[in-house]
Coordinates of C-alpha atoms in Angstrom, one line a residue:
X113 CA -22.0 -45.4 7.7
X114 CA -20.1 -42.8 9.8
X115 CA -18.5 -39.6 8.5
X116 CA -15.0 -39.8 7.2
X117 CA -12.5 -37.7 9.2
X118 CA -10.0 -35.9 7.1
X119 CA -6.6 -35.4 8.8
X120 CA -5.5 -31.8 9.4
X121 CA -2.4 -32.2 7.3
X122 CA -4.6 -33.1 4.3
X123 CA -6.7 -30.0 4.7
X124 CA -3.6 -27.8 4.9
X125 CA -2.2 -29.5 1.8
X126 CA -5.5 -29.0 -0.1
X127 CA -5.4 -25.3 0.9
X128 CA -1.9 -25.0 -0.4
X129 CA -2.9 -26.5 -3.7
X130 CA -5.9 -24.2 -4.1
X131 CA -3.9 -21.0 -3.3
X132 CA -2.2 -19.2 -6.2
X133 CA 1.2 -17.8 -5.2
X134 CA 2.3 -15.2 -7.7
X135 CA 5.5 -14.2 -6.0
X136 CA 7.4 -15.3 -2.8
X137 CA 10.8 -14.3 -1.7
X138 CA 12.7 -15.3 1.5
X139 CA 16.3 -14.8 0.4
X140 CA 17.3 -18.3 1.6
X141 CA 19.8 -19.0 -1.2
X142 CA 22.6 -16.5 -0.4
X143 CA 23.8 -14.2 -3.1
X144 CA 21.6 -15.8 -5.8
X145 CA 19.1 -13.1 -5.0
X146 CA 21.0 -10.8 -7.3
X147 CA 19.9 -13.0 -10.2
X148 CA 16.2 -12.2 -9.4
X149 CA 16.4 -8.6 -8.3
X150 CA 17.4 -5.7 -10.6
X151 CA 19.1 -2.6 -9.2
X152 CA 18.0 0.5 -11.1
X153 CA 20.8 2.5 -12.9
X154 CA 18.5 5.5 -13.6
X155 CA 20.6 7.5 -11.1
X156 CA 24.3 6.9 -10.3
X157 CA 23.6 8.2 -6.8
X158 CA 21.0 5.4 -5.9
X159 CA 21.9 3.6 -2.7
X160 CA 23.0 -0.1 -2.7
X161 CA 21.4 -3.1 -1.0
X162 CA 23.1 -6.0 0.7
X163 CA 21.8 -9.2 2.2
X164 CA 21.8 -9.0 6.0
X165 CA 19.9 -10.2 9.1
X166 CA 21.0 -7.1 11.0
X167 CA 22.7 -6.6 14.4
X168 CA 20.0 -8.7 16.2
X169 CA 17.7 -11.3 14.8
X170 CA 15.6 -14.4 15.5
X171 CA 17.4 -16.6 13.1
X172 CA 20.7 -15.6 11.4
X173 CA 19.7 -17.2 8.0
X174 CA 15.9 -16.9 7.9
X175 CA 16.0 -13.3 8.9
X176 CA 18.3 -12.2 6.1
X177 CA 16.7 -9.7 3.7
X178 CA 17.5 -6.7 1.6
X179 CA 19.1 -4.0 3.7
X180 CA 19.7 -0.4 2.7
X181 CA 23.4 0.5 3.3
X182 CA 24.0 4.3 2.6
X183 CA 22.6 7.3 4.4
X184 CA 20.8 10.1 2.6
X185 CA 20.1 8.1 -0.5
X186 CA 17.2 7.2 -2.9
X187 CA 16.9 3.4 -3.5
X188 CA 15.3 1.6 -6.5
X189 CA 15.3 -2.2 -6.9
X190 CA 12.7 -4.6 -8.3
X191 CA 11.9 -8.3 -9.1
X192 CA 9.8 -9.5 -11.9
X193 CA 7.3 -12.5 -12.0
X194 CA 4.8 -14.0 -14.4
X195 CA 2.2 -11.4 -15.2
X196 CA -1.4 -11.9 -14.0
X197 CA -4.7 -10.2 -13.5
X198 CA -6.5 -10.2 -10.2
X199 CA -9.9 -9.6 -11.8
X200 CA -12.6 -11.3 -9.7
X201 CA -10.0 -12.6 -7.2
X202 CA -8.6 -11.5 -3.8
X203 CA -5.2 -9.9 -3.9
X204 CA -2.9 -10.2 -0.9
X205 CA 0.4 -8.3 -0.6
X206 CA 2.6 -9.1 2.4
X207 CA 6.2 -8.5 3.5
X208 CA 8.2 -7.8 6.6
X209 CA 10.2 -4.6 7.3
X210 CA 12.7 -3.9 10.1
X211 CA 13.9 -0.4 11.0
X212 CA 16.8 -1.5 13.3
X213 CA 18.4 1.9 12.9
X214 CA 15.3 3.4 14.6
X215 CA 14.1 5.2 11.5
X216 CA 13.9 9.0 11.8
X217 CA 13.0 9.9 8.3
X218 CA 12.5 7.5 5.4
X219 CA 10.3 5.0 3.6
X220 CA 9.6 1.3 4.4
X221 CA 7.0 0.7 1.8
X222 CA 6.8 -1.4 -1.4
X223 CA 5.3 -0.9 -4.8
X224 CA 3.6 -3.3 -7.2
X225 CA 4.2 -2.5 -10.8
X226 CA 2.8 -3.4 -14.3
X227 CA 4.6 -6.2 -16.1
X228 CA 6.1 -3.7 -18.6
X229 CA 7.9 -1.6 -16.0
X230 CA 11.5 -0.7 -17.0
X231 CA 13.5 -2.2 -14.2
X232 CA 16.8 -0.7 -15.2
X233 CA 15.3 2.7 -15.2
X234 CA 13.1 2.4 -12.2
X235 CA 12.5 5.7 -10.4
X236 CA 10.0 7.8 -8.7
X237 CA 8.4 8.5 -12.1
X238 CA 7.7 4.9 -12.9
X239 CA 4.0 4.1 -12.9
X240 CA 2.9 1.6 -10.3
X241 CA -0.4 0.0 -9.4
X242 CA -0.2 -0.2 -5.6
X243 CA 2.0 1.5 -3.0
X244 CA 1.8 0.0 0.5
X245 CA 3.7 0.2 3.7
X246 CA 5.1 2.4 6.5
X247 CA 6.5 5.9 6.0
X248 CA 8.2 7.8 8.9
X249 CA 9.6 11.3 9.1
X250 CA 9.9 13.3 12.3
X251 CA 7.0 13.6 14.7
X252 CA 4.3 14.3 12.1
X253 CA 4.6 11.4 9.7
X254 CA 4.2 7.9 11.1
X255 CA 1.7 6.4 8.7
X256 CA 1.0 3.4 6.5
X257 CA 0.5 4.3 2.8
X258 CA -2.2 2.5 0.8
X259 CA -2.2 4.1 -2.6
X260 CA -4.1 2.7 -5.6
X261 CA -3.8 3.6 -9.3
X262 CA -7.2 4.2 -10.8
X263 CA -8.3 6.0 -14.0
X264 CA -4.7 7.3 -14.6
X265 CA -4.4 8.8 -11.1
X266 CA -3.0 7.8 -7.7
X267 CA -5.5 7.8 -4.9
X268 CA -4.6 7.5 -1.2
X269 CA -6.7 6.0 1.6
X270 CA -8.3 8.9 3.4
X271 CA -7.9 7.3 6.9
X272 CA -4.8 7.9 9.0
X273 CA -3.3 4.4 9.5
X274 CA -0.4 4.4 12.0
X275 CA 2.7 2.2 11.5
X276 CA 5.1 0.7 14.0
X277 CA 8.0 3.0 14.9
X278 CA 10.3 0.6 16.9
X279 CA 13.4 -1.2 15.8
X280 CA 11.9 -4.7 15.5
X281 CA 10.7 -6.7 12.5
X282 CA 7.0 -6.2 11.7
X283 CA 4.6 -8.0 9.3
X284 CA 2.6 -5.8 6.9
X285 CA -0.4 -7.2 5.0
X286 CA -2.8 -5.6 2.5
X287 CA -5.9 -7.5 1.3
X288 CA -8.0 -6.2 -1.6
X289 CA -11.1 -8.2 -2.2
X290 CA -13.4 -8.4 -5.4
X291 CA -16.4 -7.2 -3.3
X292 CA -14.5 -3.9 -3.0
X293 CA -13.6 -4.3 0.7
X294 CA -10.1 -4.2 2.0
X295 CA -8.1 -5.0 5.1
X296 CA -4.8 -3.6 6.4
X297 CA -3.0 -5.9 9.0
X298 CA 0.1 -5.3 11.1
X299 CA 1.6 -8.4 12.7
X300 CA -1.4 -10.4 11.7
X301 CA -3.9 -8.1 13.4
X302 CA -6.4 -6.0 11.4
X303 CA -5.9 -2.3 12.2
X304 CA -8.0 -0.8 9.4
X305 CA -10.7 -2.1 7.0
X306 CA -13.7 -1.0 5.1
X307 CA -14.9 -0.1 1.6
X308 CA -12.6 0.9 -1.1
X309 CA -15.2 3.1 -2.7
X310 CA -15.7 5.1 0.5
X311 CA -12.2 5.1 2.0
X312 CA -10.6 6.3 -1.2
X313 CA -13.5 8.6 -2.2
X314 CA -13.9 6.7 -5.5
X315 CA -16.8 5.6 -7.6
X316 CA -16.9 2.1 -8.9
X317 CA -16.9 1.7 -12.7
X318 CA -19.5 -1.0 -12.2
X319 CA -22.0 1.6 -11.2
X320 CA -23.7 2.7 -14.4
X321 CA -23.5 6.4 -15.3
X322 CA -26.9 8.1 -15.9
X323 CA -27.2 9.0 -19.6
X324 CA -30.2 10.8 -21.2
X325 CA -31.3 7.5 -22.7
X326 CA -31.3 5.9 -19.3
X327 CA -33.3 8.7 -17.8
X328 CA -35.9 8.3 -20.5
X329 CA -36.0 4.6 -19.8
X330 CA -36.5 5.4 -16.2
X331 CA -39.5 7.6 -16.8
X332 CA -41.2 5.0 -18.9
X333 CA -40.5 2.3 -16.4
X334 CA -41.7 4.4 -13.6
X335 CA -45.0 5.1 -15.3
X336 CA -45.5 1.4 -16.2
X337 CA -44.7 0.3 -12.7
X338 CA -46.9 2.9 -11.1
X339 CA -49.8 1.7 -13.2
X340 CA -49.2 -1.9 -12.3
X341 CA -49.0 -1.0 -8.7
X342 CA -52.4 0.7 -8.8
X343 CA -54.1 -2.3 -10.5
X344 CA -53.1 -4.5 -7.6
X345 CA -55.4 -2.5 -5.3
X346 CA -58.6 -2.0 -7.3
X347 CA -61.8 -3.3 -5.5
X348 CA -63.0 -5.9 -7.9
X349 CA -66.3 -6.4 -6.1
X350 CA -67.4 -2.8 -6.6
X351 CA -69.7 -1.7 -9.5
X352 CA -70.0 1.5 -11.5
X353 CA -72.7 3.9 -10.2
X354 CA -75.8 4.1 -12.4
X355 CA -75.5 7.9 -12.8
X356 CA -71.9 7.7 -13.9
X357 CA -71.6 9.3 -17.5
X358 CA -68.4 8.0 -19.1
X359 CA -68.6 10.6 -21.9
X360 CA -68.7 13.5 -19.5
X361 CA -66.9 12.0 -16.5
X362 CA -64.3 9.8 -18.2
X363 CA -63.5 6.3 -17.3
X364 CA -64.7 5.2 -13.9
X365 CA -61.5 4.7 -11.7
X366 CA -63.3 2.4 -9.2
X367 CA -62.7 2.4 -5.5
X368 CA -59.2 1.3 -4.1
X369 CA -58.4 -1.0 -1.4
X370 CA -56.0 0.2 1.4
X371 CA -52.5 0.1 0.0
X372 CA -49.4 -0.7 2.2
X373 CA -46.8 2.0 2.5
X374 CA -44.1 -0.2 0.9
X375 CA -44.0 -3.5 -0.9
X376 CA -40.8 -5.2 -2.1
X377 CA -38.9 -1.9 -2.0
X378 CA -41.6 -0.1 -4.1
X379 CA -43.3 3.0 -3.0
X380 CA -47.1 3.5 -3.7
X381 CA -46.4 6.3 -6.1
X382 CA -43.9 4.2 -8.1
X383 CA -40.5 2.7 -7.6
X384 CA -37.2 4.0 -6.3
X385 CA -35.0 5.2 -9.1
X386 CA -31.7 4.0 -7.5
X387 CA -33.2 0.5 -7.1
X388 CA -34.4 0.5 -10.7
X389 CA -31.0 1.5 -12.0
X390 CA -29.3 -1.2 -9.8
X391 CA -31.6 -3.9 -11.1
X392 CA -31.1 -2.7 -14.7
X393 CA -27.3 -2.8 -14.2
X394 CA -27.5 -6.4 -13.0
X395 CA -29.7 -7.6 -15.9
X396 CA -27.8 -5.9 -18.8
X397 CA -24.2 -5.8 -20.1
X398 CA -23.3 -2.5 -18.7
X399 CA -20.5 -3.9 -16.5
X400 CA -17.0 -2.8 -17.3
X401 CA -14.0 -5.0 -17.7
X402 CA -12.2 -3.8 -14.5
X403 CA -12.8 -2.0 -11.3
X404 CA -11.2 -0.2 -8.3
X405 CA -9.1 -3.1 -7.0
X406 CA -8.6 -4.9 -10.2
X407 CA -5.3 -4.7 -12.2
X408 CA -4.9 -6.3 -15.5
X409 CA -1.1 -6.8 -15.9
X410 CA 0.6 -7.1 -12.5
X411 CA 4.2 -8.3 -13.1
X412 CA 6.8 -6.8 -10.7
X413 CA 7.4 -5.8 -7.1
X414 CA 10.0 -3.3 -5.9
X415 CA 11.4 -0.8 -3.5
X416 CA 11.5 2.8 -4.6
X417 CA 12.1 5.1 -1.6
X418 CA 14.3 7.6 0.3
X419 CA 16.1 7.1 3.6
X420 CA 18.0 9.6 5.7
X421 CA 19.6 6.9 7.9
X422 CA 20.1 3.5 6.3
X423 CA 19.7 0.0 7.8
X424 CA 16.2 -1.0 7.0
X425 CA 15.7 -4.7 6.2
X426 CA 13.0 -6.0 3.8
X427 CA 12.1 -9.7 3.8
X428 CA 9.4 -12.4 3.3
X429 CA 7.7 -10.9 0.2
X430 CA 4.5 -12.6 -0.8
X431 CA 1.8 -11.9 -3.4
X432 CA -1.1 -14.4 -3.5
X433 CA -4.9 -14.8 -3.9
X434 CA -5.4 -16.6 -0.6
X435 CA -5.8 -14.9 2.7
X436 CA -5.3 -18.1 4.7
X437 CA -2.1 -19.0 2.9
X438 CA -0.7 -15.5 3.6
X439 CA -1.6 -15.9 7.3
X440 CA 0.1 -19.2 7.5
X441 CA 3.2 -17.9 5.6
X442 CA 3.4 -15.0 8.1
X443 CA 3.3 -17.4 11.0
X444 CA 6.0 -19.6 9.5
X445 CA 8.4 -16.7 8.9
X446 CA 7.9 -13.7 11.0
X447 CA 5.9 -15.6 13.6
X448 CA 8.8 -18.1 14.2
X449 CA 11.5 -15.5 14.7
X450 CA 9.8 -12.5 16.3
X451 CA 10.3 -13.8 19.8
X452 CA 13.9 -14.8 19.5
X453 CA 14.7 -11.5 17.9
X454 CA 13.4 -9.6 20.9
X455 CA 15.3 -11.9 23.2
X456 CA 18.6 -11.3 21.4
X457 CA 18.0 -7.5 21.5
X458 CA 17.3 -7.7 25.2
X459 CA 20.5 -9.7 25.8
X460 CA 22.5 -7.2 23.7
X461 CA 21.0 -4.3 25.7
X462 CA 22.0 -5.8 29.0
X463 CA 25.5 -6.4 27.7
X464 CA 25.8 -2.8 26.6
X465 CA 24.6 -1.6 30.1
X466 CA 27.1 -3.9 31.7
X467 CA 30.0 -2.6 29.6
X468 CA 28.9 1.0 30.2
X469 CA 28.9 0.4 34.0
X470 CA 32.4 -1.3 33.8
X471 CA 33.8 1.7 31.8
X472 CA 32.3 4.1 34.3
X473 CA 33.8 2.2 37.3
X474 CA 37.2 2.1 35.6
X475 CA 37.0 5.9 34.9
X476 CA 36.1 6.5 38.6
X477 CA 39.0 4.3 39.8
X478 CA 41.3 6.1 37.5
X479 CA 40.0 9.4 38.8
X480 CA 40.7 8.3 42.4
X481 CA 44.2 7.2 41.6
X482 CA 45.0 10.5 39.9
X483 CA 43.7 12.4 43.0
X484 CA 45.9 10.3 45.4
X485 CA 48.9 10.7 43.1
X486 CA 48.3 14.5 42.9
X487 CA 48.0 14.7 46.8
X488 CA 51.3 12.7 47.2
X489 CA 53.1 15.0 44.7
X490 CA 51.9 18.1 46.5
X491 CA 53.0 16.7 49.9
X492 CA 56.5 16.0 48.8
X493 CA 56.7 19.4 47.2
X494 CA 55.8 21.0 50.6
X495 CA 58.5 18.9 52.3
X496 CA 61.1 20.1 49.8
X497 CA 60.3 23.7 50.8

């Protein structure tokens, strides 16, 4: 009996069912977004958002997102969703951002908050779990922030991760995995990845701290293991010499066979302490309830940032536990409109050049006419003399 071939659409559907989507926002229902997003009233000077696809776009409706509208303002807005914990699961955070005003100084990042965040009073003082996305200011700051909240402190990725600085829409993706690895993607391509422990200079809570009791356990275990190691290499065929006096000379040690330098990670003189602690950690209940990339009560996503020149558009928000779903969502949104967006921008640029040339020609013609008229006037004045 031959193997049953499963159609591609069925595989995609199964993947969709397996993925958990915690939050997804594309702003496809017009002004109803105001029922889901809460503008902070913490400061009366906070800037306002509007729904817009900008001056150029790939699709007028699909590319509509939250756009900042006022220069030199702080902004604070958020949306709530059903709280969840990402313990033991991959966490994917993704969205698109477009600085069509060609950002000179301002934020394009998002924040993920605990479920108990006060949306009406959202501000720079509101505690968040994750801050992710581009930040641009002058020639020095053109970076992607990846900040994690851990042990009551905020910790930044120590690697400089460069963001896009043009006026087009870009897709930003952050992946945090339960094995303490991470990936930062821009436009679907990985630009930075590695270990959360190393790249944030953090120590996993799942690594047991050495206490005096554990050190004592280590000493006892080392002695026992060292003795067991030695017993494996006694020469059983040898016999005690006839002149050996046990009362004077002690127990006869017996000759040893040649010992290998290493065996199963153990050294001849004992075992490695780090390996022993690791094994003990795995076999006991020393594991803690959470770790570097695990957050117990995720429940809101928002924008809390400053912009000198407004015009940035935020769209296609996604929080899920499935990397493949996020990749497909990115292709179905940003992937479908990125090309037409650039085409529209190129057409507008050519039109602006054409208009500028026409205005310049008109000014030149007007200048020539004025010169001829001036010459005619001077000629007649000379004739009058």
